[in-house]
PDB file of C-alpha atoms and ligand atoms in Angstrom:
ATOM      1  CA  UNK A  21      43.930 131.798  93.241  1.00  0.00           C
ATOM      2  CA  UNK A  22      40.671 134.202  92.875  1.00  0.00           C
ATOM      3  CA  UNK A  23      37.450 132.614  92.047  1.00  0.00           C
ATOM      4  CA  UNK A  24      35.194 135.015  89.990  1.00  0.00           C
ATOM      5  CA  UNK A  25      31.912 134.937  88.494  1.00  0.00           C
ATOM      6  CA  UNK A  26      31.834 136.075  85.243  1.00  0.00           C
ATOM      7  CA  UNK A  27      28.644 138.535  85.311  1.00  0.00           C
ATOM      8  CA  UNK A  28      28.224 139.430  82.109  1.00  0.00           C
ATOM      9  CA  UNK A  29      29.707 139.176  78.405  1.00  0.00           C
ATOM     10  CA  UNK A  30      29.877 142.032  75.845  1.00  0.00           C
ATOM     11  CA  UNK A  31      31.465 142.521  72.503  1.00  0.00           C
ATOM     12  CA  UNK A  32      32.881 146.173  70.942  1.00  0.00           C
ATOM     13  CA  UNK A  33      33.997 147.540  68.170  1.00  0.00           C
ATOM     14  CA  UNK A  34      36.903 149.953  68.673  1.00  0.00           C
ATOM     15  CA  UNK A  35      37.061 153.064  66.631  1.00  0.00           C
ATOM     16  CA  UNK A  36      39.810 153.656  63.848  1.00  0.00           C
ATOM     17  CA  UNK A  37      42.755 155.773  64.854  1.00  0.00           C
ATOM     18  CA  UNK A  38      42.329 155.271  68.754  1.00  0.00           C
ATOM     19  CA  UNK A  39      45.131 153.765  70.855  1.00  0.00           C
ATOM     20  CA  UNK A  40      44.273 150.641  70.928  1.00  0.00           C
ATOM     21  CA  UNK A  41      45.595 149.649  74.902  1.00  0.00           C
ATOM     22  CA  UNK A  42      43.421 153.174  76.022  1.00  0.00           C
ATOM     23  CA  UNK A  43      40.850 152.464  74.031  1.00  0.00           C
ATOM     24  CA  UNK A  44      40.482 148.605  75.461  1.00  0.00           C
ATOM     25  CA  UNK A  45      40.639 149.966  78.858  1.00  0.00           C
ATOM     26  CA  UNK A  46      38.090 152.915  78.203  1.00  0.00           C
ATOM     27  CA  UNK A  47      35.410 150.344  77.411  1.00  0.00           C
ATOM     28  CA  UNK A  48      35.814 149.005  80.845  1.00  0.00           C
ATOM     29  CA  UNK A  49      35.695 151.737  82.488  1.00  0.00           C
ATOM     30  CA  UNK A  50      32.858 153.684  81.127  1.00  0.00           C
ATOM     31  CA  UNK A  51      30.897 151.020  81.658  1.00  0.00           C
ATOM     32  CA  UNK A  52      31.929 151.110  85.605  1.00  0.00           C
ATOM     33  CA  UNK A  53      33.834 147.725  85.355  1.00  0.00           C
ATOM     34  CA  UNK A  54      37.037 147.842  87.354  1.00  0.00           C
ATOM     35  CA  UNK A  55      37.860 144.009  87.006  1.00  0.00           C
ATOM     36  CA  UNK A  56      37.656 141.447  84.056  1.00  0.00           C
ATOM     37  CA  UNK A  57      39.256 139.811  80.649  1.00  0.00           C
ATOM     38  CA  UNK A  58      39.577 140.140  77.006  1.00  0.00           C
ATOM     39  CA  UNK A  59      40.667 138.952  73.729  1.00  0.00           C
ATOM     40  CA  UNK A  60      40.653 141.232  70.365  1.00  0.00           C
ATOM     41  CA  UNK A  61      41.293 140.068  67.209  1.00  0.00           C
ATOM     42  CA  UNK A  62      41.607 143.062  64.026  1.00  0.00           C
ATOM     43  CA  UNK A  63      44.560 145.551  62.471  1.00  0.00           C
ATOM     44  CA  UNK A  64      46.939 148.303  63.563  1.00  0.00           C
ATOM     45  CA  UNK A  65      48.365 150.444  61.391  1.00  0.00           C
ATOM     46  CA  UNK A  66      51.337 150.817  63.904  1.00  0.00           C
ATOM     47  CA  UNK A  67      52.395 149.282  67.069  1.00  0.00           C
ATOM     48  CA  UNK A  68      54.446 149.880  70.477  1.00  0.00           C
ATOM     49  CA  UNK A  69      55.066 146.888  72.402  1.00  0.00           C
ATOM     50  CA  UNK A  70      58.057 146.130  74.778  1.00  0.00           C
ATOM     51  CA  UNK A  71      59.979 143.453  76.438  1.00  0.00           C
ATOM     52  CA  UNK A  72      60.687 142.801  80.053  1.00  0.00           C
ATOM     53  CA  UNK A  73      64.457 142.225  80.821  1.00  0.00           C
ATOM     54  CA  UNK A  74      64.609 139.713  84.152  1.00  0.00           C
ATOM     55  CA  UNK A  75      67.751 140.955  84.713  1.00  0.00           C
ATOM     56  CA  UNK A  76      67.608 144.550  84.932  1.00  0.00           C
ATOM     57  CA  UNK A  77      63.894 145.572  85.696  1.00  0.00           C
ATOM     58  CA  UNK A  78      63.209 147.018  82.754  1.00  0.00           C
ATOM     59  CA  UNK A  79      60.956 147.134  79.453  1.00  0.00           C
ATOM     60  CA  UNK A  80      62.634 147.437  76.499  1.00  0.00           C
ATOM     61  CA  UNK A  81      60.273 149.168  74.062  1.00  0.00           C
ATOM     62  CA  UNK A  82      60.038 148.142  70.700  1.00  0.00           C
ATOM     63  CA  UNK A  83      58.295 150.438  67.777  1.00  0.00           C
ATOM     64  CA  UNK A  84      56.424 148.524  64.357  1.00  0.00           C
ATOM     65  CA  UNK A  85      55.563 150.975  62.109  1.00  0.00           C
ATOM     66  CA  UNK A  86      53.933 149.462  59.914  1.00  0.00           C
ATOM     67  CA  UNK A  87      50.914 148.075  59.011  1.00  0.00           C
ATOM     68  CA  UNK A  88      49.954 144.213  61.235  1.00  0.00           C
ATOM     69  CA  UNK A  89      47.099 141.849  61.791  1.00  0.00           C
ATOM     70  CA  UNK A  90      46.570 141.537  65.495  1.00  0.00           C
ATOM     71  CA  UNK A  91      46.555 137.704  65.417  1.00  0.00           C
ATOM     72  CA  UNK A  92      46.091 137.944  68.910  1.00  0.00           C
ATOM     73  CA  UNK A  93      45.823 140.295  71.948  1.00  0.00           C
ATOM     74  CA  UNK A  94      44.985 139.118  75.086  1.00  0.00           C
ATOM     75  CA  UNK A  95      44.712 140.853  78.599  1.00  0.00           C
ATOM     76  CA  UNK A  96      42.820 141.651  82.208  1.00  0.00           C
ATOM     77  CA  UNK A  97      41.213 144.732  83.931  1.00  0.00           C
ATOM     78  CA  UNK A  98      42.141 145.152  87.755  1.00  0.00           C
ATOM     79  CA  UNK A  99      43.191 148.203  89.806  1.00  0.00           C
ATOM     80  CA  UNK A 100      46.462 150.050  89.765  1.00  0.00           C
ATOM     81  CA  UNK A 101      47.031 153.207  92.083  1.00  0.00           C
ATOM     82  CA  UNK A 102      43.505 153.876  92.139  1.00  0.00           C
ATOM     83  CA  UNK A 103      42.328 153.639  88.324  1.00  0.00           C
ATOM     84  CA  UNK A 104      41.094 150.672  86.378  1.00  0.00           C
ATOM     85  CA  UNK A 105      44.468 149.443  84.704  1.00  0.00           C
ATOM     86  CA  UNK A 106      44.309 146.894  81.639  1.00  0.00           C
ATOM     87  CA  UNK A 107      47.125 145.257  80.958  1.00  0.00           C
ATOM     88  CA  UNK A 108      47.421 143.032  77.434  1.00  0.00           C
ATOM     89  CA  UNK A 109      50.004 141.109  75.611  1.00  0.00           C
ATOM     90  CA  UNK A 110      49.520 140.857  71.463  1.00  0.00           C
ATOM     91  CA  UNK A 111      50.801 138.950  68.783  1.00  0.00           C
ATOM     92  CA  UNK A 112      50.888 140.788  65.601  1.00  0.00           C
ATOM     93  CA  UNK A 113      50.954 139.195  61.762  1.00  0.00           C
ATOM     94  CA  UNK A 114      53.019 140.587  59.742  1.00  0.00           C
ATOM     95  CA  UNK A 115      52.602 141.077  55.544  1.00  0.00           C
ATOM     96  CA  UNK A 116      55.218 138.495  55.029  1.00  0.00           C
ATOM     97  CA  UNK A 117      53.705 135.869  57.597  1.00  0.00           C
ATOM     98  CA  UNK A 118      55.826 136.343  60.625  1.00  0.00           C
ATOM     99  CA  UNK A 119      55.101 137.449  63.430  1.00  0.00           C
ATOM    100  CA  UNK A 120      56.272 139.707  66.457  1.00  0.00           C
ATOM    101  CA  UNK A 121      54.477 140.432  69.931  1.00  0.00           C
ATOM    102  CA  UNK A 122      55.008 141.635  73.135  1.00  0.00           C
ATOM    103  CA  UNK A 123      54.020 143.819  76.041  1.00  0.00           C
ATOM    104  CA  UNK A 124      51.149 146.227  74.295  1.00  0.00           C
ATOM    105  CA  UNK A 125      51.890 149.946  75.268  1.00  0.00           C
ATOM    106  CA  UNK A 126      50.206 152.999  74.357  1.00  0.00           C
ATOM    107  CA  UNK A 127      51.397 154.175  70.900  1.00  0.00           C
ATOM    108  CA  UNK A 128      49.384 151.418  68.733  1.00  0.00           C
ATOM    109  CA  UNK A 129      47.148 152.609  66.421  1.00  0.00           C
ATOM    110  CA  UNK A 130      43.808 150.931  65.794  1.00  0.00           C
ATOM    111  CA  UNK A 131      42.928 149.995  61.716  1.00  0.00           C
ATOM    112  CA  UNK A 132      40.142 148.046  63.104  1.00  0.00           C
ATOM    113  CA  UNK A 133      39.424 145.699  66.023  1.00  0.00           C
ATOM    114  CA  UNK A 134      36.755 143.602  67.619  1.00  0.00           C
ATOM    115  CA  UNK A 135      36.834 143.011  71.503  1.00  0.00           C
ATOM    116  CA  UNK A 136      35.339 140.514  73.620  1.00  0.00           C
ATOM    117  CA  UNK A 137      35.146 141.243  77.442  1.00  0.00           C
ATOM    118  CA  UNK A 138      33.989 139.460  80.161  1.00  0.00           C
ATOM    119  CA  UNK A 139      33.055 141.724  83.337  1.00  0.00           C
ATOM    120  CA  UNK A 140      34.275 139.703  86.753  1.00  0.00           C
ATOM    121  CA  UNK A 141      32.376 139.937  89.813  1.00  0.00           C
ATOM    122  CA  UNK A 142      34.043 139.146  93.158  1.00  0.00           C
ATOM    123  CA  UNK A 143      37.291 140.825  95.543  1.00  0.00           C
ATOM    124  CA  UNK A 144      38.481 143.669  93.625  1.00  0.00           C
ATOM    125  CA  UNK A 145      42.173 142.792  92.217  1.00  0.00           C
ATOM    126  CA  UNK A 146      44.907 145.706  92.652  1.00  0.00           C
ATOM    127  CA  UNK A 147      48.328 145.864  91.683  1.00  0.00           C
ATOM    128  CA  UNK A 148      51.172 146.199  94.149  1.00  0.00           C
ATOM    129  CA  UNK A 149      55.368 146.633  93.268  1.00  0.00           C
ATOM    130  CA  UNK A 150      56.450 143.616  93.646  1.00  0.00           C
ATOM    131  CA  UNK A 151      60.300 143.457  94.667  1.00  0.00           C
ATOM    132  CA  UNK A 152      61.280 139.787  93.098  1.00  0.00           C
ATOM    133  CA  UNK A 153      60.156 140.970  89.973  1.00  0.00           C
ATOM    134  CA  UNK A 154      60.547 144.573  89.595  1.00  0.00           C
ATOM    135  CA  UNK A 155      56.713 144.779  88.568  1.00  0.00           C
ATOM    136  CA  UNK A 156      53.450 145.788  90.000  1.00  0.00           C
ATOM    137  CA  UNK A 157      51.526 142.658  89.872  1.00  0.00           C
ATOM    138  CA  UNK A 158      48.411 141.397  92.214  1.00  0.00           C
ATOM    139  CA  UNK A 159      48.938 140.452  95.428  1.00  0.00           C
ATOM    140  CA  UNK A 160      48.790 136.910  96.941  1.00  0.00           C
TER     141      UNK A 160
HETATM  142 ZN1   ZN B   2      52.852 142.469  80.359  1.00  0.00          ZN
END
């Protein structure tokens, strides 16, 4: 476990037709934060998301392409091979009430969103492969 202070709050409104995991992870980093959280809440008019398979290693990808509510969309900014690196999980509504979610990967298109961020303060966080898993998580 990492204790952190959060240093400072900030809400953002993304713009419409950015990629919405770049565009998360842009307002981090032009603002010189390399570690912290979020949560967004808004619309794509497309998504990309993928699955991790345990057993082999890999993400299945998975395209939506259509219209969603993100519900949800949840993530953290660390350090991976030297650049700030967000990585965020979403939950998407679709028009007939279900919903589908998964990994969030570059390829989702932003209708609209609202982030909150939180900017951390305290040992910078990077991301190592990991062998168990197959994945390049933080080290502990
Ligand atoms: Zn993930």
């Amino acid at each position: 476990m990492w204790l952190y202070k959060a240093e400072k709050t900030f809400l953002a409104r993304l713009k419409h037709g950015d990629d919405l995991i770049t565009a998360i992870r842009d307002v981090f980093k032009s603002n010189e934060i390399k570690m912290g959280v979020f949560m967004a809440i808004g619309a794509v008019k497309n998504a990309r998301i993928a699955f991790y398979d345990q057993q082999r290693h890999l993400y299945i990808e998975k395209d939506i392409d259509e219209p969603a509510e993100i519900l949800s969309c949840v993530g953290n900014i660390s350090e991976k091979e030297g650049e700030t690196f967000a990585h965020a999980h979403i939950t998407l509504g679709m028009a007939d009430g279900s919903s589908k979610g998964g990994h969030l990967l570059e390829g989702t298109t932003i209708f609209a969103c609202e982030l909150y961020g939180a900017a951390l303060e305290g040992e910078q966080l990077t991301r190592h492969f990991d062998d168990v898993t197959g994945l390049m998580l933080w080290k502990c």
